[in-house]
Short mmCIF file of C-alpha atoms in Angstrom, two decimals:
data_model
loop_
_atom_site.label_atom_id
_atom_site.label_comp_id
_atom_site.label_asym_id
_atom_site.label_seq_id
_atom_site.Cartn_x
_atom_site.Cartn_y
_atom_site.Cartn_z
CA MET D 295 11.79 -36.29 22.46
CA ILE D 296 14.18 -33.47 23.43
CA ASP D 297 13.37 -33.94 27.12
CA GLU D 298 13.95 -37.69 26.79
CA LEU D 299 17.48 -37.57 25.38
CA ASP D 300 19.66 -40.47 26.46
CA PHE D 301 22.81 -38.73 27.68
CA ALA D 302 23.94 -41.84 29.56
CA LYS D 303 24.51 -43.83 26.37
CA GLY D 304 27.32 -41.47 25.32
CA GLY D 305 28.86 -40.99 28.75
CA GLY D 306 26.87 -37.83 29.44
CA LEU D 307 27.18 -36.36 25.95
CA VAL D 308 25.15 -36.49 22.75
CA PRO D 309 26.45 -35.47 19.31
CA ALA D 310 24.81 -32.32 17.96
CA VAL D 311 24.85 -31.71 14.21
CA VAL D 312 24.31 -28.03 13.38
CA GLN D 313 22.53 -27.23 10.13
CA HIS D 314 21.74 -23.83 8.56
CA TRP D 315 18.03 -23.35 9.10
CA LEU D 316 17.46 -21.80 5.65
CA THR D 317 19.95 -23.46 3.31
CA SER D 318 20.19 -26.90 5.01
CA GLU D 319 23.99 -26.65 4.83
CA VAL D 320 25.68 -28.76 7.51
CA LEU D 321 27.77 -26.28 9.52
CA MET D 322 29.51 -28.23 12.28
CA LEU D 323 29.41 -31.09 14.77
CA GLY D 324 29.62 -30.54 18.50
CA TYR D 325 28.65 -32.34 21.69
CA MET D 326 26.10 -31.35 24.30
CA ASP D 327 25.52 -32.49 27.82
CA ALA D 328 22.33 -31.70 29.73
CA ALA D 329 23.74 -28.35 30.91
CA ALA D 330 24.72 -27.30 27.38
CA LEU D 331 21.26 -28.19 26.11
CA GLU D 332 19.66 -26.16 28.90
CA ALA D 333 21.95 -23.19 28.20
CA THR D 334 21.15 -23.36 24.48
CA ARG D 335 17.42 -23.33 25.11
CA ALA D 336 17.65 -20.57 27.71
CA SER D 337 19.94 -18.19 25.78
CA GLY D 338 18.97 -18.95 22.19
CA LEU D 339 22.68 -19.28 21.37
CA VAL D 340 24.00 -22.73 20.53
CA THR D 341 26.17 -23.94 23.38
CA PHE D 342 28.24 -27.11 23.59
CA HIS D 343 30.21 -29.04 26.15
CA SER D 344 33.82 -28.54 25.07
CA ARG D 345 35.72 -31.77 25.59
CA SER D 346 39.07 -29.98 25.25
CA LYS D 347 38.18 -27.11 27.61
CA GLY D 348 36.16 -29.28 29.98
CA ARG D 349 33.40 -26.67 30.26
CA LEU D 350 30.39 -25.17 28.51
CA TRP D 351 31.33 -23.31 25.35
CA THR D 352 28.99 -21.00 23.44
CA LYS D 353 29.89 -21.00 19.75
CA GLY D 354 31.23 -17.55 18.88
CA GLU D 355 31.85 -16.43 22.44
CA SER D 356 35.23 -15.05 21.36
CA SER D 357 34.77 -14.38 17.64
CA GLY D 358 31.20 -13.13 17.74
CA ASN D 359 30.24 -15.72 15.11
CA VAL D 360 27.43 -17.13 17.18
CA LEU D 361 24.81 -19.62 16.10
CA ARG D 362 21.29 -18.39 16.85
CA LEU D 363 19.00 -21.28 17.67
CA LYS D 364 15.96 -21.86 15.49
CA SER D 365 14.91 -25.35 16.56
CA LEU D 366 16.09 -28.62 18.09
CA HIS D 367 15.30 -32.13 16.92
CA ALA D 368 16.18 -35.45 18.54
CA ASP D 369 16.82 -38.48 16.38
CA CYS D 370 14.68 -41.62 16.54
CA ASP D 371 16.87 -43.23 19.23
CA ALA D 372 16.98 -40.05 21.34
CA ASP D 373 20.78 -40.16 21.46
CA ALA D 374 21.68 -37.41 18.94
CA LEU D 375 20.54 -33.88 18.16
CA LEU D 376 19.93 -31.91 14.99
CA VAL D 377 20.29 -28.19 15.67
CA LEU D 378 18.82 -25.77 13.15
CA ALA D 379 20.50 -22.40 13.54
CA GLU D 380 21.19 -19.06 11.91
CA PRO D 381 24.93 -18.32 11.79
CA ALA D 382 26.19 -14.80 12.45
CA GLY D 383 29.28 -15.09 10.27
CA PRO D 384 31.55 -18.01 9.41
CA THR D 385 31.04 -21.13 11.51
CA CYS D 386 34.46 -22.71 11.00
CA HIS D 387 37.60 -21.34 12.68
CA ARG D 388 39.15 -21.23 9.17
CA GLY D 389 36.70 -18.47 8.23
CA THR D 390 34.56 -20.74 6.05
CA PRO D 391 30.78 -21.05 6.36
CA SER D 392 30.99 -24.75 7.23
CA CYS D 393 33.48 -27.07 8.92
CA PHE D 394 32.59 -29.62 6.22
CA ASP D 395 34.06 -28.71 2.84
CA GLY D 396 31.71 -29.27 -0.08
CA ALA D 397 28.65 -29.81 2.12
CA ARG D 398 26.62 -27.00 0.61
CA PRO D 399 23.33 -28.20 -0.94
CA ALA D 400 22.92 -27.40 -4.62
CA LEU D 401 19.88 -25.17 -4.13
CA ALA D 402 21.14 -23.40 -1.00
CA PHE D 403 21.75 -20.11 -2.80
CA LEU D 404 18.01 -19.68 -3.42
CA ALA D 405 17.51 -19.32 0.33
CA GLU D 406 20.43 -16.88 0.50
CA LEU D 407 18.96 -14.85 -2.36
CA ASP D 408 15.58 -14.74 -0.63
CA ALA D 409 17.22 -13.57 2.60
CA LEU D 410 19.26 -10.94 0.74
CA VAL D 411 16.18 -9.53 -0.98
CA ALA D 412 14.41 -9.44 2.40
CA ARG D 413 17.31 -7.40 3.84
CA ARG D 414 17.20 -5.04 0.88
CA ALA D 415 13.48 -4.59 1.41
CA ALA D 416 14.03 -3.73 5.06
CA GLU D 417 17.14 -1.55 4.72
CA ARG D 418 16.76 -0.04 1.22
CA PRO D 419 20.49 0.67 0.68
CA ALA D 420 21.24 3.37 -1.87
CA GLY D 421 22.58 2.22 -5.21
CA SER D 422 21.01 -1.23 -4.99
CA TYR D 423 19.03 -2.42 -8.03
CA THR D 424 16.71 -4.29 -5.67
CA THR D 425 16.08 -1.06 -3.78
CA GLN D 426 15.28 0.72 -7.05
CA LEU D 427 12.76 -1.96 -7.94
CA LEU D 428 11.11 -1.92 -4.53
CA ASP D 429 10.95 1.88 -4.51
CA ALA D 430 9.34 1.81 -7.96
CA GLY D 431 6.45 -0.23 -6.57
CA ILE D 432 4.71 -3.52 -7.27
CA ARG D 433 3.42 -2.51 -10.70
CA ARG D 434 6.94 -1.92 -12.02
CA ILE D 435 8.16 -5.13 -10.40
CA ALA D 436 5.25 -7.07 -11.92
CA GLN D 437 6.09 -5.58 -15.31
CA LYS D 438 9.66 -6.87 -14.97
CA VAL D 439 8.41 -10.32 -13.99
CA GLY D 440 6.22 -10.34 -17.09
CA GLU D 441 9.07 -9.24 -19.34
CA GLU D 442 11.44 -11.83 -17.94
CA GLY D 443 8.76 -14.52 -18.18
CA VAL D 444 8.25 -13.82 -21.88
CA GLU D 445 12.00 -13.72 -22.52
CA THR D 446 12.43 -17.03 -20.69
CA ALA D 447 9.68 -18.64 -22.76
CA LEU D 448 11.21 -17.35 -26.00
CA ALA D 449 14.66 -18.58 -24.98
CA ALA D 450 13.22 -22.02 -24.24
CA VAL D 451 11.79 -22.22 -27.75
CA ALA D 452 14.34 -20.45 -29.90
CA GLN D 453 17.70 -20.09 -28.10
CA GLY D 454 20.45 -22.19 -26.54
CA ASP D 455 20.82 -23.50 -23.02
CA ALA D 456 23.04 -20.60 -21.89
CA GLU D 457 20.43 -18.06 -22.98
CA LEU D 458 17.63 -20.03 -21.33
CA LEU D 459 19.56 -20.24 -18.07
CA GLY D 460 20.33 -16.52 -18.16
CA GLU D 461 16.69 -15.55 -18.70
CA ALA D 462 15.51 -18.06 -16.09
CA ALA D 463 17.92 -16.55 -13.55
CA ASP D 464 16.55 -13.07 -14.29
CA LEU D 465 13.00 -14.38 -13.90
CA VAL D 466 13.69 -16.06 -10.54
CA PHE D 467 15.35 -12.91 -9.20
CA HIS D 468 12.51 -10.59 -10.21
CA LEU D 469 9.91 -13.05 -8.97
CA THR D 470 11.70 -13.12 -5.61
CA VAL D 471 11.54 -9.33 -5.45
CA ALA D 472 7.83 -9.37 -6.36
CA LEU D 473 7.08 -11.84 -3.57
CA ARG D 474 9.04 -9.77 -1.06
CA ALA D 475 7.21 -6.61 -2.13
CA ARG D 476 4.03 -8.38 -1.06
CA GLY D 477 5.54 -9.54 2.25
CA LEU D 478 6.11 -13.09 0.98
CA GLY D 479 9.19 -15.17 0.20
CA LEU D 480 10.39 -18.21 -1.69
CA ALA D 481 9.82 -20.30 1.44
CA ASP D 482 6.09 -19.58 1.13
CA VAL D 483 6.13 -20.85 -2.44
CA VAL D 484 8.04 -23.97 -1.40
CA ALA D 485 5.56 -24.62 1.41
CA LEU D 486 2.65 -24.43 -1.03
CA LEU D 487 4.39 -26.74 -3.50
CA ALA D 488 5.05 -29.23 -0.70
CA GLU D 489 1.42 -29.02 0.41
CA ARG D 490 0.22 -29.65 -3.13
CA HIS D 491 2.62 -32.58 -3.50
CA GLY D 492 1.32 -34.08 -0.27
CA GLN D 493 -2.27 -33.75 -1.41
CA ARG D 494 -1.53 -35.40 -4.74
CA SER D 495 0.44 -38.21 -3.11
CA ALA D 496 -2.56 -38.94 -0.91
CA ASP D 497 -4.95 -39.12 -3.86
#
């Protein structure tokens, strides 16, 4: 569908909605012509046709806050684009992550947490609790997951909502670290859950 985009319908331009590839947060809206689309695919940096400048404009060419392309998707009428990208800093000129206030999905932070733990696993910064866990090894991490799992179960039975939420947050964090210690992430868990849901829906 990408190669069949109908640029003529919009006078040579198609709207391009940019979405964070991990969190699904809508970041910005721009417009692409055929040259901008080609430049985006060739460079891996999201490029638009700037209507005010009258030329191609790569997001972040001045600020450094580029959008690294992950994938492109045409809509059903082939006259609009969804761009999944990884932002290198704030997307909006105001210094905010998104040009759309309040557009952040409720569960977006889980993806950010997963990405943060992945960075900790790769960089191992000193003084980080995540680094301490990873350096201690999978057995220690698994012990923490077990402890937090028991505490979460006890809170569900015998404590209030605030205590349950606190223990559940600790459990999710330590589980995320355990997955990353094995080279996995929350996205792998989500993919399996989606696969299971699809299988059950087909039954």
